[in-house]
Coordinates of C-alpha atoms and ligand atoms in Angstrom, one line a residue:
M1 CA -59.2 34.9 -5.5
N2 CA -62.0 32.4 -6.0
I3 CA -60.7 28.9 -5.2
L4 CA -61.9 25.4 -5.8
L5 CA -60.3 22.5 -3.7
I6 CA -61.0 19.1 -4.7
G7 CA -61.3 16.3 -2.1
S8 CA -63.1 15.3 1.0
G9 CA -60.6 14.1 3.7
G10 CA -58.7 15.5 6.6
R11 CA -56.1 16.7 4.3
E12 CA -58.6 18.9 2.5
N13 CA -60.0 20.1 5.8
A14 CA -56.5 21.2 6.8
L15 CA -56.0 22.9 3.5
A16 CA -59.4 24.7 3.7
W17 CA -58.6 25.9 7.2
K18 CA -55.3 27.4 6.0
I19 CA -56.7 28.8 2.8
A20 CA -59.5 30.5 4.7
K21 CA -56.8 32.5 6.6
S22 CA -55.5 34.0 3.5
P23 CA -56.2 37.7 2.8
K24 CA -56.1 36.8 -0.9
L25 CA -59.2 34.6 -0.7
S26 CA -62.5 35.7 -2.0
K27 CA -64.4 32.6 -2.0
L28 CA -63.5 29.0 -1.3
Y29 CA -65.5 26.1 -2.7
I30 CA -64.8 22.5 -1.7
A31 CA -65.8 19.6 -3.8
P32 CA -67.3 17.6 -2.2
G33 CA -65.9 18.4 1.2
N34 CA -67.1 17.3 4.5
A35 CA -68.8 18.7 7.7
G36 CA -65.3 20.3 8.6
T37 CA -64.7 22.1 5.3
H38 CA -68.2 23.5 5.5
E39 CA -66.9 25.8 8.3
Y40 CA -64.4 27.4 5.8
G41 CA -66.3 27.6 2.5
E42 CA -69.0 26.1 0.5
N43 CA -69.2 22.4 -0.1
V44 CA -70.4 21.7 -3.6
N45 CA -71.8 18.4 -4.9
I46 CA -70.1 18.1 -8.3
N47 CA -68.7 14.8 -9.5
T48 CA -65.1 15.7 -9.9
A49 CA -64.4 12.4 -11.8
K50 CA -66.2 14.1 -14.7
F51 CA -63.9 16.9 -15.9
S52 CA -66.7 18.5 -17.8
E53 CA -68.6 19.1 -14.5
V54 CA -65.5 20.7 -13.0
K55 CA -65.2 22.8 -16.1
N56 CA -68.8 24.1 -15.9
F57 CA -68.3 24.9 -12.4
V58 CA -65.0 26.7 -12.8
I59 CA -66.5 28.9 -15.5
E60 CA -69.8 29.5 -13.6
K61 CA -68.1 30.6 -10.4
H62 CA -65.1 32.4 -11.9
I63 CA -62.7 30.1 -10.3
E64 CA -59.1 31.5 -10.4
L65 CA -57.1 28.6 -8.9
V66 CA -57.8 24.9 -8.5
I67 CA -56.2 22.7 -5.9
V68 CA -56.3 19.0 -6.3
G69 CA -56.1 17.0 -3.0
P70 CA -56.3 13.3 -4.0
E71 CA -54.2 11.6 -6.7
Q72 CA -56.9 9.9 -8.9
A73 CA -58.0 13.0 -10.9
L74 CA -54.4 13.8 -11.5
V75 CA -53.5 10.4 -12.6
N76 CA -56.6 10.6 -14.9
G77 CA -55.3 13.9 -16.4
I78 CA -57.4 16.7 -14.9
H79 CA -54.5 19.1 -15.4
D80 CA -54.0 18.0 -19.1
Y81 CA -57.7 18.6 -19.5
F82 CA -57.4 22.1 -18.3
L83 CA -54.4 22.8 -20.5
A84 CA -56.2 21.5 -23.5
D85 CA -59.3 23.7 -23.1
D86 CA -59.4 27.3 -24.3
K87 CA -61.7 28.4 -21.5
L88 CA -59.6 26.7 -18.7
K89 CA -56.0 26.9 -19.8
H90 CA -55.5 30.2 -18.0
V91 CA -56.9 28.8 -14.7
P92 CA -53.9 27.6 -12.7
L93 CA -54.2 24.1 -11.2
I94 CA -52.0 22.8 -8.3
G95 CA -51.3 19.2 -9.1
P96 CA -49.1 17.6 -12.0
V97 CA -50.1 16.7 -15.5
K98 CA -50.6 13.1 -16.2
A99 CA -47.0 12.6 -17.3
G100 CA -45.9 13.6 -13.8
A101 CA -48.7 12.0 -11.9
I102 CA -47.5 8.6 -13.3
L103 CA -44.8 8.8 -10.6
E104 CA -47.7 7.6 -8.3
G105 CA -49.8 6.0 -10.9
S106 CA -47.3 3.4 -12.0
K107 CA -44.8 2.0 -9.6
D108 CA -43.0 0.4 -12.5
F109 CA -42.7 3.9 -14.1
A110 CA -41.4 5.3 -10.7
K111 CA -38.8 2.6 -10.2
S112 CA -37.3 3.0 -13.8
F113 CA -37.3 6.8 -13.4
M114 CA -35.4 6.3 -10.1
E115 CA -33.0 3.8 -11.8
K116 CA -32.5 6.3 -14.6
Y117 CA -31.6 9.2 -12.4
S118 CA -29.6 7.2 -9.8
I119 CA -32.0 8.0 -7.0
P120 CA -31.6 5.4 -4.2
T121 CA -34.4 2.9 -3.9
A122 CA -34.8 -0.8 -3.3
K123 CA -33.5 -3.3 -6.0
Y124 CA -36.5 -4.4 -8.1
K125 CA -37.9 -6.1 -11.2
S126 CA -41.3 -5.9 -12.9
F127 CA -43.3 -8.9 -14.1
T128 CA -46.6 -9.7 -16.1
L129 CA -48.3 -12.9 -16.5
D130 CA -46.2 -13.5 -19.5
N131 CA -43.0 -13.9 -17.5
L132 CA -44.3 -15.3 -14.3
N133 CA -41.7 -17.9 -14.2
E134 CA -38.9 -15.3 -14.3
G135 CA -40.8 -13.6 -11.4
Y136 CA -40.6 -16.8 -9.4
L137 CA -36.8 -17.0 -10.2
F138 CA -36.3 -13.4 -9.1
L139 CA -38.1 -14.1 -5.8
E140 CA -35.7 -17.0 -5.2
S141 CA -32.8 -14.7 -5.7
L142 CA -34.1 -12.4 -2.8
K143 CA -34.0 -12.8 0.9
P144 CA -37.3 -12.7 2.8
P145 CA -39.5 -10.7 3.6
Y146 CA -40.6 -10.3 -0.1
V147 CA -42.3 -7.1 -1.2
L148 CA -44.9 -7.2 -4.0
K149 CA -46.5 -4.1 -5.5
A150 CA -49.3 -3.6 -7.8
D151 CA -48.1 -1.4 -10.6
G152 CA -51.1 0.8 -10.7
L153 CA -53.4 2.6 -8.1
A154 CA -55.0 0.2 -5.8
A155 CA -56.6 2.3 -3.1
G156 CA -53.5 2.1 -0.8
K157 CA -53.9 -1.7 -0.7
G158 CA -51.6 -2.8 -3.6
V159 CA -48.4 -3.5 -1.4
I160 CA -48.2 -7.0 0.1
I161 CA -45.2 -8.0 2.2
L162 CA -44.8 -11.8 3.0
E163 CA -42.2 -14.0 4.6
D164 CA -43.0 -17.4 3.0
I165 CA -41.7 -17.9 -0.5
A166 CA -44.4 -20.4 -1.5
Q167 CA -47.1 -18.0 -0.4
T168 CA -45.4 -15.1 -2.1
K169 CA -45.3 -17.0 -5.3
S170 CA -49.0 -17.9 -5.2
T171 CA -49.8 -14.2 -4.2
L172 CA -47.8 -12.9 -7.1
K173 CA -49.8 -15.2 -9.5
E174 CA -53.1 -14.1 -7.9
M175 CA -52.2 -10.4 -8.3
L176 CA -51.1 -10.9 -12.0
E177 CA -54.4 -12.8 -12.6
G178 CA -56.4 -9.7 -11.4
K179 CA -56.4 -9.5 -7.6
F180 CA -56.4 -5.8 -7.9
G181 CA -58.0 -5.6 -11.3
V182 CA -55.9 -3.9 -14.0
A183 CA -53.8 -2.3 -11.3
S184 CA -51.9 -5.5 -10.8
N185 CA -51.6 -6.6 -14.4
K186 CA -47.9 -5.7 -13.8
V187 CA -46.2 -6.3 -10.4
V188 CA -43.0 -4.8 -9.0
I189 CA -41.1 -7.2 -6.9
E190 CA -38.5 -5.5 -4.7
E191 CA -36.0 -6.1 -2.1
F192 CA -37.3 -5.4 1.4
L193 CA -35.5 -2.5 3.2
K194 CA -35.2 -2.4 6.9
G195 CA -35.5 1.0 8.6
I196 CA -37.8 3.7 9.8
E197 CA -40.1 5.7 7.5
L198 CA -40.8 9.4 7.0
S199 CA -42.8 11.6 4.6
V200 CA -41.0 14.4 2.9
F201 CA -42.9 17.0 0.9
V202 CA -41.8 19.3 -1.7
I203 CA -43.8 21.9 -3.8
T204 CA -42.5 22.7 -7.4
D205 CA -43.4 25.1 -10.1
G206 CA -41.6 22.9 -12.6
K207 CA -38.3 24.9 -12.2
S208 CA -37.4 25.3 -8.7
Y209 CA -38.8 23.7 -5.5
K210 CA -39.2 24.4 -1.7
I211 CA -39.1 21.8 1.0
L212 CA -42.0 21.7 3.3
P213 CA -41.9 20.3 6.9
E214 CA -41.5 16.6 7.0
A215 CA -43.7 14.2 9.0
K216 CA -44.0 10.7 10.2
D217 CA -47.3 8.8 9.6
Y218 CA -48.5 5.8 11.9
K219 CA -50.0 3.5 9.5
R220 CA -51.0 0.5 11.6
I221 CA -54.4 0.2 13.5
G222 CA -52.8 -1.0 16.8
E223 CA -50.4 0.5 19.3
G224 CA -46.8 -0.4 18.9
D225 CA -47.3 -0.4 15.2
T226 CA -49.3 -3.7 15.1
G227 CA -52.2 -5.0 13.3
L228 CA -53.7 -4.1 9.8
N229 CA -52.6 -1.2 7.8
T230 CA -54.9 1.8 7.6
G231 CA -54.8 5.1 5.7
G232 CA -52.9 6.5 8.7
M233 CA -53.8 6.7 12.4
G234 CA -51.8 9.8 13.3
A235 CA -48.7 11.8 12.5
I236 CA -46.0 14.1 14.0
S237 CA -43.9 16.8 12.6
P238 CA -41.0 17.5 12.7
V239 CA -39.4 14.1 12.7
P240 CA -36.5 14.1 15.4
F241 CA -34.2 11.7 13.4
A242 CA -34.5 13.9 10.3
D243 CA -31.9 16.3 11.4
K244 CA -30.0 18.6 9.1
Q245 CA -27.5 16.1 8.0
F246 CA -30.1 13.5 7.1
M247 CA -32.4 16.2 5.3
D248 CA -29.3 17.2 3.4
K249 CA -28.8 13.8 2.1
I250 CA -32.5 13.6 1.0
E251 CA -32.1 16.8 -0.8
K252 CA -28.9 16.0 -2.5
R253 CA -29.5 12.4 -3.4
I254 CA -33.2 12.4 -3.9
I255 CA -35.0 15.8 -4.2
I256 CA -32.5 17.4 -6.6
P257 CA -32.2 14.4 -8.9
T258 CA -35.9 14.0 -9.0
N259 CA -36.4 17.6 -9.9
K260 CA -33.8 17.4 -12.5
G261 CA -35.2 14.1 -13.9
L262 CA -38.6 15.7 -14.4
V263 CA -37.1 18.6 -16.2
K264 CA -35.1 16.3 -18.4
E265 CA -38.1 14.2 -19.3
G266 CA -39.9 17.4 -20.2
I267 CA -42.5 16.8 -17.6
H268 CA -43.7 20.4 -16.4
Y269 CA -44.7 19.5 -12.9
K270 CA -46.6 22.1 -10.9
G271 CA -47.7 20.7 -7.5
F272 CA -46.6 18.7 -4.6
I273 CA -44.2 15.7 -4.6
F274 CA -44.5 13.4 -1.5
F275 CA -41.4 11.3 -1.1
G276 CA -42.0 8.1 1.0
I277 CA -38.6 7.7 2.5
I278 CA -37.0 4.9 4.6
N279 CA -34.0 5.6 6.7
V280 CA -31.6 2.6 6.4
D281 CA -28.9 3.1 8.8
G282 CA -28.6 6.8 8.2
D283 CA -29.1 6.6 4.4
P284 CA -32.4 7.6 2.8
F285 CA -34.0 5.4 0.2
V286 CA -37.3 6.2 -1.7
I287 CA -40.2 3.7 -1.0
E288 CA -42.5 5.5 -3.2
Y289 CA -43.6 8.8 -4.8
N290 CA -46.9 10.3 -4.4
V291 CA -48.1 13.3 -6.4
R292 CA -50.1 15.0 -3.7
L293 CA -49.8 15.8 0.1
G294 CA -50.3 12.9 2.6
D295 CA -53.2 12.3 4.9
P296 CA -52.8 12.5 7.9
E297 CA -49.4 14.2 7.3
T298 CA -51.1 17.3 6.0
E299 CA -52.8 17.9 9.3
V300 CA -49.4 18.2 11.0
V301 CA -47.5 19.8 8.1
V302 CA -50.0 22.6 7.0
P303 CA -50.5 24.0 10.6
R304 CA -46.7 24.5 10.7
I305 CA -46.6 26.7 7.7
K306 CA -46.9 30.2 9.0
S307 CA -46.8 32.0 5.6
D308 CA -49.7 32.5 3.3
L309 CA -50.6 29.3 1.3
L310 CA -52.4 31.1 -1.5
D311 CA -49.4 33.3 -2.0
L312 CA -47.2 30.2 -2.3
F313 CA -49.8 28.7 -4.9
E314 CA -49.6 31.9 -6.8
H315 CA -45.8 31.6 -7.1
V316 CA -46.3 28.0 -8.3
A317 CA -48.8 29.1 -10.9
N318 CA -46.5 32.1 -12.0
E319 CA -43.4 30.0 -11.9
T320 CA -41.8 32.3 -9.5
L321 CA -41.4 29.8 -6.7
E322 CA -37.7 30.6 -6.3
K323 CA -38.8 34.0 -4.9
A324 CA -41.3 32.6 -2.4
I325 CA -40.6 32.7 1.3
I326 CA -42.0 29.9 3.4
E327 CA -42.0 30.5 7.2
I328 CA -42.2 27.5 9.3
D329 CA -43.4 27.3 13.0
S330 CA -40.6 25.4 15.0
R331 CA -43.0 23.8 17.3
T332 CA -44.0 20.2 17.2
T333 CA -47.4 19.2 15.9
A334 CA -49.1 15.9 16.7
T335 CA -52.4 14.7 15.2
I336 CA -54.4 11.7 16.2
M337 CA -57.1 10.2 14.1
L338 CA -60.4 9.1 15.6
V339 CA -61.6 6.2 13.6
S340 CA -64.8 4.2 13.3
G341 CA -65.0 0.9 15.4
G342 CA -64.1 -2.0 13.0
Y343 CA -61.9 0.1 10.7
P344 CA -59.9 -0.7 8.5
E345 CA -62.3 -3.6 8.1
S346 CA -66.0 -3.1 8.0
Y347 CA -67.6 -0.3 10.1
Q348 CA -70.8 1.6 10.2
N349 CA -71.4 5.1 9.2
G350 CA -74.1 7.6 10.5
K351 CA -73.0 7.7 14.2
V352 CA -73.7 11.0 15.7
I353 CA -70.5 12.9 16.8
R354 CA -70.9 14.8 20.1
N355 CA -69.0 17.4 22.1
L356 CA -67.0 18.9 19.3
S357 CA -67.4 22.3 20.9
H358 CA -65.9 21.0 24.1
V359 CA -62.4 20.8 22.3
D360 CA -60.0 23.4 23.3
D361 CA -56.3 24.1 22.4
S362 CA -56.4 21.7 19.4
L363 CA -57.4 22.0 15.8
L364 CA -60.0 19.7 14.4
F365 CA -59.8 18.4 10.9
H366 CA -62.8 16.4 9.9
A367 CA -62.1 13.3 7.6
G368 CA -65.1 11.1 7.3
T369 CA -68.0 13.2 8.5
K370 CA -71.1 14.7 7.1
I371 CA -74.0 16.9 8.1
D372 CA -77.2 14.9 8.6
C373 CA -80.3 16.7 9.8
K374 CA -78.2 19.3 11.8
N375 CA -76.2 16.6 13.4
I376 CA -72.6 15.9 12.5
V377 CA -72.3 12.1 11.8
T378 CA -69.5 9.8 10.9
N379 CA -69.1 9.1 7.2
G380 CA -66.0 7.0 6.8
G381 CA -63.4 4.8 8.6
R382 CA -61.2 7.8 9.4
V383 CA -63.5 10.3 11.2
I384 CA -61.7 13.3 12.7
A385 CA -58.0 14.3 13.1
I386 CA -57.2 16.2 16.2
T387 CA -53.9 18.4 15.8
S388 CA -52.1 20.1 18.7
F389 CA -48.9 22.2 19.0
G390 CA -46.5 21.6 21.7
D391 CA -42.8 22.3 22.6
N392 CA -42.2 18.5 22.1
I393 CA -44.0 15.4 21.0
S394 CA -45.4 14.5 24.5
E395 CA -46.8 18.0 25.0
A396 CA -48.5 18.2 21.5
L397 CA -49.7 14.5 21.8
N398 CA -51.2 15.0 25.3
K399 CA -53.3 17.9 24.2
S400 CA -54.6 15.9 21.4
L401 CA -55.4 13.0 23.6
K402 CA -57.2 15.1 26.2
N403 CA -59.5 16.3 23.3
A404 CA -59.9 12.8 21.9
Q405 CA -61.4 11.8 25.2
K406 CA -64.0 14.6 25.0
I407 CA -65.3 13.9 21.5
D408 CA -67.8 11.1 21.5
F409 CA -69.3 8.7 18.9
E410 CA -70.3 5.2 19.1
G411 CA -67.3 2.8 18.3
K412 CA -64.7 5.7 18.6
Y413 CA -61.1 4.3 18.5
Y414 CA -57.7 5.9 18.3
R415 CA -54.1 5.1 19.1
K416 CA -52.6 6.7 22.2
D417 CA -48.9 6.2 21.2
I418 CA -48.5 8.5 18.1
G419 CA -44.8 9.8 18.1
L420 CA -43.9 8.0 21.3
D421 CA -41.4 5.8 19.7
L422 CA -39.4 9.0 18.6
K423 CA -39.2 10.7 21.9
Ligands
AMP1 P1 -46.6 2.1 -0.4 O1 -47.9 1.8 -0.7 O2 -45.6 2.0 -1.5 O3 -46.4 3.2 0.5 O4 -46.1 0.8 0.6 C1 -46.8 0.6 1.7 C2 -45.9 0.3 2.8 O5 -45.1 -0.9 2.5 C3 -44.8 1.4 3.0 O6 -45.3 2.4 3.8 C4 -43.7 0.5 3.7 O7 -44.1 0.4 5.0 C5 -43.8 -0.9 3.1 N1 -42.8 -1.0 1.9 C6 -43.0 -0.7 0.7 N2 -41.9 -1.0 0.0 C7 -41.0 -1.6 0.9 C8 -39.7 -2.0 0.9 N3 -39.0 -2.1 -0.4 N4 -39.1 -2.5 2.0 C9 -39.7 -2.4 3.1 N5 -41.0 -1.9 3.3 C10 -41.6 -1.5 2.2
LIG2 N1 -50.4 8.9 4.8 C1 -49.9 8.2 3.6 C2 -50.6 8.7 2.4 O1 -51.2 9.7 2.3 O2 -50.4 8.1 1.4

């Protein structure tokens, strides 16, 4: 099969690494990819935001399957574009149609969907500038901290959690007046839930579903979960507290009703569903839906999938997922993300990355890298994910840490405590 993978992060590098192992692969193209995906296929410089460019490429290269990594193209309707085009409609695409992608594209939609299908989530109400005063009253009915969420996509920055009610009210007003552009024309205010988070991944063909390994992501820049939020500084899988009993609750209370809800709404969903879950005293609640895999979660989840990924995608395309068999490696994986100095605030690109060949016993998944005159240089805040296997978290983490020391670039920073809170 000729495959087109859309995206450029660590998630796509992990997917490219896995797809390249498949006996079903003829040729893999990654658009735009990075210096890491370059090892597993051909990086192509097409503007994937322009669906007509994707179309021309798919036809020219006889692409037989498209996998969409990030959410934006899905929310913008790339799958619908394929289905509406005579030349593309027979090319399967992994990722939901717009009506499904709205689960991530609109927090207000996601909350009303959960309410409709009795899926446990935080109590909420949505507001626009027209009913700002009611928003203030709703805030007064809640206890701090207060959670404000921009309805639309805001590059992962649209959630603000504040302690002080006066500050929350003024932030609510700023959001509704355009702090995040149109994404915050509507704001979801919700009750704060206290607990520990995990990411649960499901793949569905629109009929049945399979649960993939779960993971825990470490979002804060500083050790001990301190400092600013990032795209994710590391991850581990499996998650020790997600035992059978807890996962059964997630399946029964969250995954099954979500799947049934999608079917009932007539949303033909083919792709990944990423449930951001919070464990509140042993009970799972949905914090958010995403319509893609997580990053850096993919860097620990995909290596644990032993079975063939293209085979799984074919089952999704053919709507035979029920028959698919997914084999999971029981070992633990830990990934740590090397980031650019200054990230998640301002940082410099173009730093030469050295000693990549010194790494042993770990997998390297590039995130923000590119090739510049034969050198591999930094090209983003999150630079490289280092994933290792172990019999437990410490063993996996220590291997990744050893290799993190070896790789060198100016300003390199990483957290050394990924997973240690769960040991
Ligand atoms: P999101 O962008 O929806 O993933 O939200 C970003 C982060 O905000 C989440 O990963 C949680 O840590 C936190 N968060 C969101 N909603 C809530 C909530 N209702 N209660 C507590 N924390 C929350
Ligand atoms: N790691 C969280 C995300 O991908 O949204």
